[in-house]
Amino acid sequence: MASDSTKLAVLIDADNAQPNLAEALLAEVAKYGTAHVKRAYGDWTSHHLKTWKEQLLTQSIQPIQQFGYTSGKNATDSAMIIDAMDLLYSGRFDGFCIVSSDSDFTRLAARIRESGLIVYGFGERKTPDPFVAACDKFIYTDILLAKPDEEAPRQPRTAAQLKQDSGLVNLLRNAVEAASDDEGWAGLGGVGSIITKQRPNFDARSYGYNKLSELIAATSLFEVDARSPGEGRPKVIYVRNKSKKPVTRE
């Protein structure tokens, strides 16, 4: 996870995102760094964007006006892309957060990553796979909008259900194996990094767990060990496939 010193630019396609997402979105962004730029793009003279006004004020998001010059053409996307490239060339940012479910931003995400910056994507489940894959990490907005105090929380999947998901099991096992030492133990941070590289839209919350460590433990397929690196320092979690046999040294 990035530090507070990581400078992020948050660019929101207001035509393509709901205003009730803003607070949860920025709370999620704060996990990865500090949003030095927060902009929302759209035709603010349009009636359907009026519900955004309160969120723009409350969350200190700068509205960027973009008229729809031609029917059927998305001028908002073009404005976002132009601004993103200007911000990229400024050299002031470590990463970008692109909020949209539109595949038009696929090449933009890829171009930013080519420059060595990280890209976080936020969108609905309908987001096309190419855009998801072009991001370093992609977060589905329905996960962010789940509020236990307002609606029934997402029920955690049981161990039996998790084991039946062969895609998930293989992903976890392969990541642990790739990050493991000779005895099969792998640091959770390394495991999470490998998983995100292989599947940018992976999120433990999709399975009902807040953290990757909780999801891994819930499968009952792995050993989990919390080790203390020293007095006063937070424990580091290591995991190992239960079927892994340590290498015998002669």
Tab-separated table of C-alpha atoms in Angstrom:
chain	number	residue	atom	x	y	z
A	1	MET	CA	0.000	0.000	0.000
A	2	ALA	CA	1.261	3.445	-0.913
A	3	SER	CA	2.254	6.077	1.617
A	4	ASP	CA	0.630	9.448	2.227
A	5	SER	CA	3.453	11.022	0.222
A	6	THR	CA	2.184	9.353	-2.961
A	7	LYS	CA	0.695	12.148	-5.059
A	8	LEU	CA	-2.429	11.163	-6.973
A	9	ALA	CA	-4.616	12.869	-9.557
A	10	VAL	CA	-8.273	11.820	-9.375
A	11	LEU	CA	-10.183	12.282	-12.636
A	12	ILE	CA	-13.910	11.504	-12.590
A	13	ASP	CA	-16.131	10.965	-15.607
A	14	ALA	CA	-19.261	12.481	-14.058
A	15	ASP	CA	-21.358	11.359	-17.040
A	16	ASN	CA	-20.386	7.810	-16.141
A	17	ALA	CA	-20.285	7.813	-12.318
A	18	GLN	CA	-22.888	8.329	-9.617
A	19	PRO	CA	-22.537	11.261	-7.173
A	20	ASN	CA	-23.283	9.066	-4.131
A	21	LEU	CA	-19.960	7.359	-4.875
A	22	ALA	CA	-17.812	10.438	-4.157
A	23	GLU	CA	-17.265	10.082	-0.401
A	24	ALA	CA	-16.500	6.355	-0.483
A	25	LEU	CA	-14.342	6.827	-3.576
A	26	LEU	CA	-12.097	9.420	-1.955
A	27	ALA	CA	-11.874	7.323	1.216
A	28	GLU	CA	-10.596	4.452	-0.921
A	29	VAL	CA	-8.173	6.727	-2.769
A	30	ALA	CA	-6.740	7.797	0.602
A	31	LYS	CA	-5.531	4.215	1.111
A	32	TYR	CA	-3.152	4.603	-1.817
A	33	GLY	CA	-1.955	8.174	-1.406
A	34	THR	CA	-3.038	11.804	-1.285
A	35	ALA	CA	-5.379	13.258	-3.911
A	36	HIS	CA	-3.606	16.477	-4.929
A	37	VAL	CA	-6.010	16.955	-7.839
A	38	LYS	CA	-9.723	16.093	-7.754
A	39	ARG	CA	-11.626	16.890	-10.941
A	40	ALA	CA	-15.020	15.837	-12.277
A	41	TYR	CA	-15.793	16.243	-15.972
A	42	GLY	CA	-19.150	16.775	-17.632
A	43	ASP	CA	-21.598	19.251	-19.084
A	44	TRP	CA	-22.620	20.965	-15.854
A	45	THR	CA	-25.397	22.847	-17.650
A	46	SER	CA	-27.086	19.488	-18.155
A	47	HIS	CA	-30.033	18.640	-15.913
A	48	HIS	CA	-28.862	15.087	-15.180
A	49	LEU	CA	-25.675	16.282	-13.429
A	50	LYS	CA	-27.387	18.593	-10.936
A	51	THR	CA	-27.269	15.918	-8.208
A	52	TRP	CA	-23.466	16.185	-8.287
A	53	LYS	CA	-23.457	19.755	-6.895
A	54	GLU	CA	-23.543	18.852	-3.201
A	55	GLN	CA	-20.771	16.283	-3.582
A	56	LEU	CA	-18.578	18.717	-5.500
A	57	LEU	CA	-18.810	21.186	-2.626
A	58	THR	CA	-18.556	18.681	0.221
A	59	GLN	CA	-15.622	16.733	-1.217
A	60	SER	CA	-13.849	19.768	-2.727
A	61	ILE	CA	-13.956	18.334	-6.232
A	62	GLN	CA	-13.312	20.791	-9.047
A	63	PRO	CA	-15.969	20.629	-11.804
A	64	ILE	CA	-14.564	20.876	-15.320
A	65	GLN	CA	-17.111	22.120	-17.831
A	66	GLN	CA	-17.247	20.349	-21.172
A	67	PHE	CA	-20.088	21.062	-23.569
A	68	GLY	CA	-21.373	18.248	-25.753
A	69	TYR	CA	-20.673	19.880	-29.077
A	70	THR	CA	-22.004	17.046	-31.223
A	71	SER	CA	-24.798	14.610	-30.494
A	72	GLY	CA	-23.570	11.058	-30.000
A	73	LYS	CA	-19.960	12.102	-29.322
A	74	ASN	CA	-18.489	12.005	-25.834
A	75	ALA	CA	-16.596	15.267	-25.442
A	76	THR	CA	-16.136	14.572	-21.716
A	77	ASP	CA	-13.798	11.652	-22.432
A	78	SER	CA	-11.643	13.794	-24.692
A	79	ALA	CA	-11.368	16.544	-22.083
A	80	MET	CA	-10.333	14.045	-19.413
A	81	ILE	CA	-7.711	12.488	-21.640
A	82	ILE	CA	-6.214	15.862	-22.597
A	83	ASP	CA	-6.059	16.980	-18.959
A	84	ALA	CA	-4.575	13.648	-17.892
A	85	MET	CA	-1.750	13.996	-20.393
A	86	ASP	CA	-1.075	17.572	-19.258
A	87	LEU	CA	-0.870	16.378	-15.651
A	88	LEU	CA	1.318	13.442	-16.676
A	89	TYR	CA	3.806	15.702	-18.463
A	90	SER	CA	3.931	18.042	-15.470
A	91	GLY	CA	5.898	15.349	-13.624
A	92	ARG	CA	4.209	16.234	-10.333
A	93	PHE	CA	2.279	13.004	-9.756
A	94	ASP	CA	3.018	9.423	-8.794
A	95	GLY	CA	-0.243	7.977	-10.035
A	96	PHE	CA	-3.728	8.522	-11.423
A	97	CYS	CA	-7.206	7.430	-10.381
A	98	ILE	CA	-9.530	7.144	-13.368
A	99	VAL	CA	-13.185	6.904	-12.410
A	100	SER	CA	-15.256	5.560	-15.288
A	101	SER	CA	-16.700	2.359	-16.728
A	102	ASP	CA	-15.892	3.487	-20.261
A	103	SER	CA	-13.467	1.527	-22.433
A	104	ASP	CA	-12.355	4.801	-24.073
A	105	PHE	CA	-9.851	5.221	-21.234
A	106	THR	CA	-8.035	1.955	-21.935
A	107	ARG	CA	-5.271	3.547	-23.974
A	108	LEU	CA	-4.931	6.421	-21.497
A	109	ALA	CA	-4.350	3.985	-18.622
A	110	ALA	CA	-1.804	2.065	-20.672
A	111	ARG	CA	0.009	5.269	-21.665
A	112	ILE	CA	0.278	6.470	-18.067
A	113	ARG	CA	1.691	3.111	-16.992
A	114	GLU	CA	4.218	3.261	-19.823
A	115	SER	CA	5.555	6.395	-18.136
A	116	GLY	CA	6.139	4.449	-14.922
A	117	LEU	CA	3.183	5.814	-12.958
A	118	ILE	CA	0.557	3.696	-11.224
A	119	VAL	CA	-3.063	3.684	-12.384
A	120	TYR	CA	-6.048	2.901	-10.187
A	121	GLY	CA	-9.310	2.359	-12.031
A	122	PHE	CA	-12.783	2.660	-10.511
A	123	GLY	CA	-15.909	1.515	-12.308
A	124	GLU	CA	-18.986	-0.668	-12.418
A	125	ARG	CA	-19.031	-4.405	-13.068
A	126	LYS	CA	-19.912	-3.688	-16.689
A	127	THR	CA	-16.488	-2.117	-17.254
A	128	PRO	CA	-14.875	-3.779	-20.307
A	129	ASP	CA	-12.022	-6.165	-19.543
A	130	PRO	CA	-9.428	-4.251	-21.630
A	131	PHE	CA	-9.796	-1.162	-19.412
A	132	VAL	CA	-9.629	-3.269	-16.250
A	133	ALA	CA	-6.477	-5.009	-17.486
A	134	ALA	CA	-4.859	-1.685	-18.443
A	135	CYS	CA	-4.914	-0.543	-14.795
A	136	ASP	CA	-2.505	-1.601	-12.057
A	137	LYS	CA	-5.497	-2.086	-9.780
A	138	PHE	CA	-9.201	-1.854	-10.518
A	139	ILE	CA	-11.851	-1.392	-7.803
A	140	TYR	CA	-15.511	-2.067	-8.504
A	141	THR	CA	-17.682	0.743	-7.218
A	142	ASP	CA	-20.429	-1.537	-5.880
A	143	ILE	CA	-17.925	-2.716	-3.251
A	144	LEU	CA	-17.345	0.867	-2.141
A	145	LEU	CA	-21.050	1.633	-1.934
A	146	ALA	CA	-21.872	-1.285	0.366
A	147	LYS	CA	-22.760	0.280	3.733
A	148	PRO	CA	-23.610	-2.210	6.499
A	149	ASP	CA	-25.486	0.451	8.451
A	150	GLU	CA	-27.848	1.050	5.536
A	151	GLU	CA	-28.223	-2.370	3.977
A	152	ALA	CA	-27.412	-5.993	4.628
A	153	PRO	CA	-23.626	-6.473	4.563
A	154	ARG	CA	-22.100	-8.738	1.941
A	155	GLN	CA	-22.109	-12.231	3.438
A	156	PRO	CA	-18.644	-13.813	3.648
A	157	ARG	CA	-18.351	-16.964	1.577
A	158	THR	CA	-17.809	-20.141	3.540
A	159	ALA	CA	-14.701	-22.306	3.254
A	160	ALA	CA	-16.669	-24.804	1.161
A	161	GLN	CA	-17.809	-22.096	-1.249
A	162	LEU	CA	-14.315	-20.661	-1.550
A	163	LYS	CA	-12.800	-24.073	-2.265
A	164	GLN	CA	-15.303	-24.618	-5.066
A	165	ASP	CA	-14.012	-21.498	-6.804
A	166	SER	CA	-11.124	-23.094	-8.700
A	167	GLY	CA	-10.076	-19.784	-10.217
A	168	LEU	CA	-9.673	-18.213	-6.781
A	169	VAL	CA	-7.910	-21.241	-5.304
A	170	ASN	CA	-5.431	-21.424	-8.186
A	171	LEU	CA	-4.797	-17.688	-8.022
A	172	LEU	CA	-4.030	-17.797	-4.297
A	173	ARG	CA	-1.925	-20.947	-4.464
A	174	ASN	CA	0.118	-19.754	-7.430
A	175	ALA	CA	0.745	-16.376	-5.796
A	176	VAL	CA	1.857	-17.982	-2.524
A	177	GLU	CA	4.102	-20.379	-4.407
A	178	ALA	CA	5.664	-17.582	-6.448
A	179	ALA	CA	6.428	-15.483	-3.349
A	180	SER	CA	7.516	-18.335	-1.070
A	181	ASP	CA	10.897	-19.249	0.371
A	182	ASP	CA	12.391	-22.736	0.472
A	183	GLU	CA	10.073	-23.725	3.296
A	184	GLY	CA	6.984	-22.527	1.471
A	185	TRP	CA	6.344	-19.426	3.581
A	186	ALA	CA	5.424	-16.223	1.733
A	187	GLY	CA	4.981	-12.707	3.055
A	188	LEU	CA	1.417	-11.504	2.621
A	189	GLY	CA	2.574	-8.260	1.004
A	190	GLY	CA	4.394	-10.143	-1.740
A	191	VAL	CA	1.416	-12.427	-2.277
A	192	GLY	CA	-0.941	-9.466	-2.627
A	193	SER	CA	1.386	-7.757	-5.088
A	194	ILE	CA	1.540	-10.821	-7.345
A	195	ILE	CA	-2.239	-11.280	-7.229
A	196	THR	CA	-2.869	-7.655	-8.232
A	197	LYS	CA	-0.423	-7.918	-11.141
A	198	GLN	CA	-2.183	-11.029	-12.412
A	199	ARG	CA	-5.720	-9.825	-11.753
A	200	PRO	CA	-6.070	-6.029	-11.301
A	201	ASN	CA	-9.740	-6.299	-10.288
A	202	PHE	CA	-9.123	-8.795	-7.477
A	203	ASP	CA	-10.604	-7.630	-4.181
A	204	ALA	CA	-11.083	-9.668	-1.022
A	205	ARG	CA	-14.226	-7.620	-0.354
A	206	SER	CA	-15.884	-9.287	-3.346
A	207	TYR	CA	-15.867	-12.480	-1.282
A	208	GLY	CA	-17.124	-10.800	1.888
A	209	TYR	CA	-13.762	-10.236	3.591
A	210	ASN	CA	-12.162	-6.886	4.348
A	211	LYS	CA	-8.580	-8.092	4.043
A	212	LEU	CA	-6.627	-10.560	1.940
A	213	SER	CA	-5.340	-12.243	5.105
A	214	GLU	CA	-8.912	-12.906	6.240
A	215	LEU	CA	-9.849	-14.378	2.871
A	216	ILE	CA	-6.790	-16.637	2.773
A	217	ALA	CA	-7.462	-17.884	6.304
A	218	ALA	CA	-11.134	-18.491	5.480
A	219	THR	CA	-10.261	-20.943	2.703
A	220	SER	CA	-8.630	-23.233	5.331
A	221	LEU	CA	-6.142	-24.194	2.611
A	222	PHE	CA	-3.236	-22.222	4.046
A	223	GLU	CA	-1.268	-21.899	7.246
A	224	VAL	CA	-1.160	-18.329	8.531
A	225	ASP	CA	1.593	-17.079	10.837
A	226	ALA	CA	1.854	-13.556	12.292
A	227	ARG	CA	5.505	-12.847	13.103
A	228	SER	CA	6.982	-9.970	15.041
A	229	PRO	CA	10.025	-8.422	13.294
A	230	GLY	CA	11.064	-6.727	16.521
A	231	GLU	CA	9.855	-5.068	19.683
A	232	GLY	CA	7.399	-2.264	19.046
A	233	ARG	CA	7.052	-3.102	15.347
A	234	PRO	CA	3.817	-4.377	13.749
A	235	LYS	CA	3.584	-8.062	13.051
A	236	VAL	CA	4.153	-9.353	9.534
A	237	ILE	CA	1.816	-12.037	8.212
A	238	TYR	CA	3.191	-15.062	6.394
A	239	VAL	CA	1.182	-17.775	4.654
A	240	ARG	CA	1.966	-21.258	3.390
A	241	ASN	CA	0.056	-23.821	1.396
A	242	LYS	CA	-0.883	-26.618	3.791
A	243	SER	CA	0.143	-29.203	1.219
A	244	LYS	CA	3.593	-27.632	0.832
A	245	LYS	CA	6.405	-29.830	2.082
A	246	PRO	CA	9.484	-27.968	3.301
A	247	VAL	CA	12.680	-28.594	1.401
A	248	THR	CA	15.007	-30.886	3.362
A	249	ARG	CA	18.539	-29.516	3.438
A	250	GLU	CA	21.348	-32.032	3.495
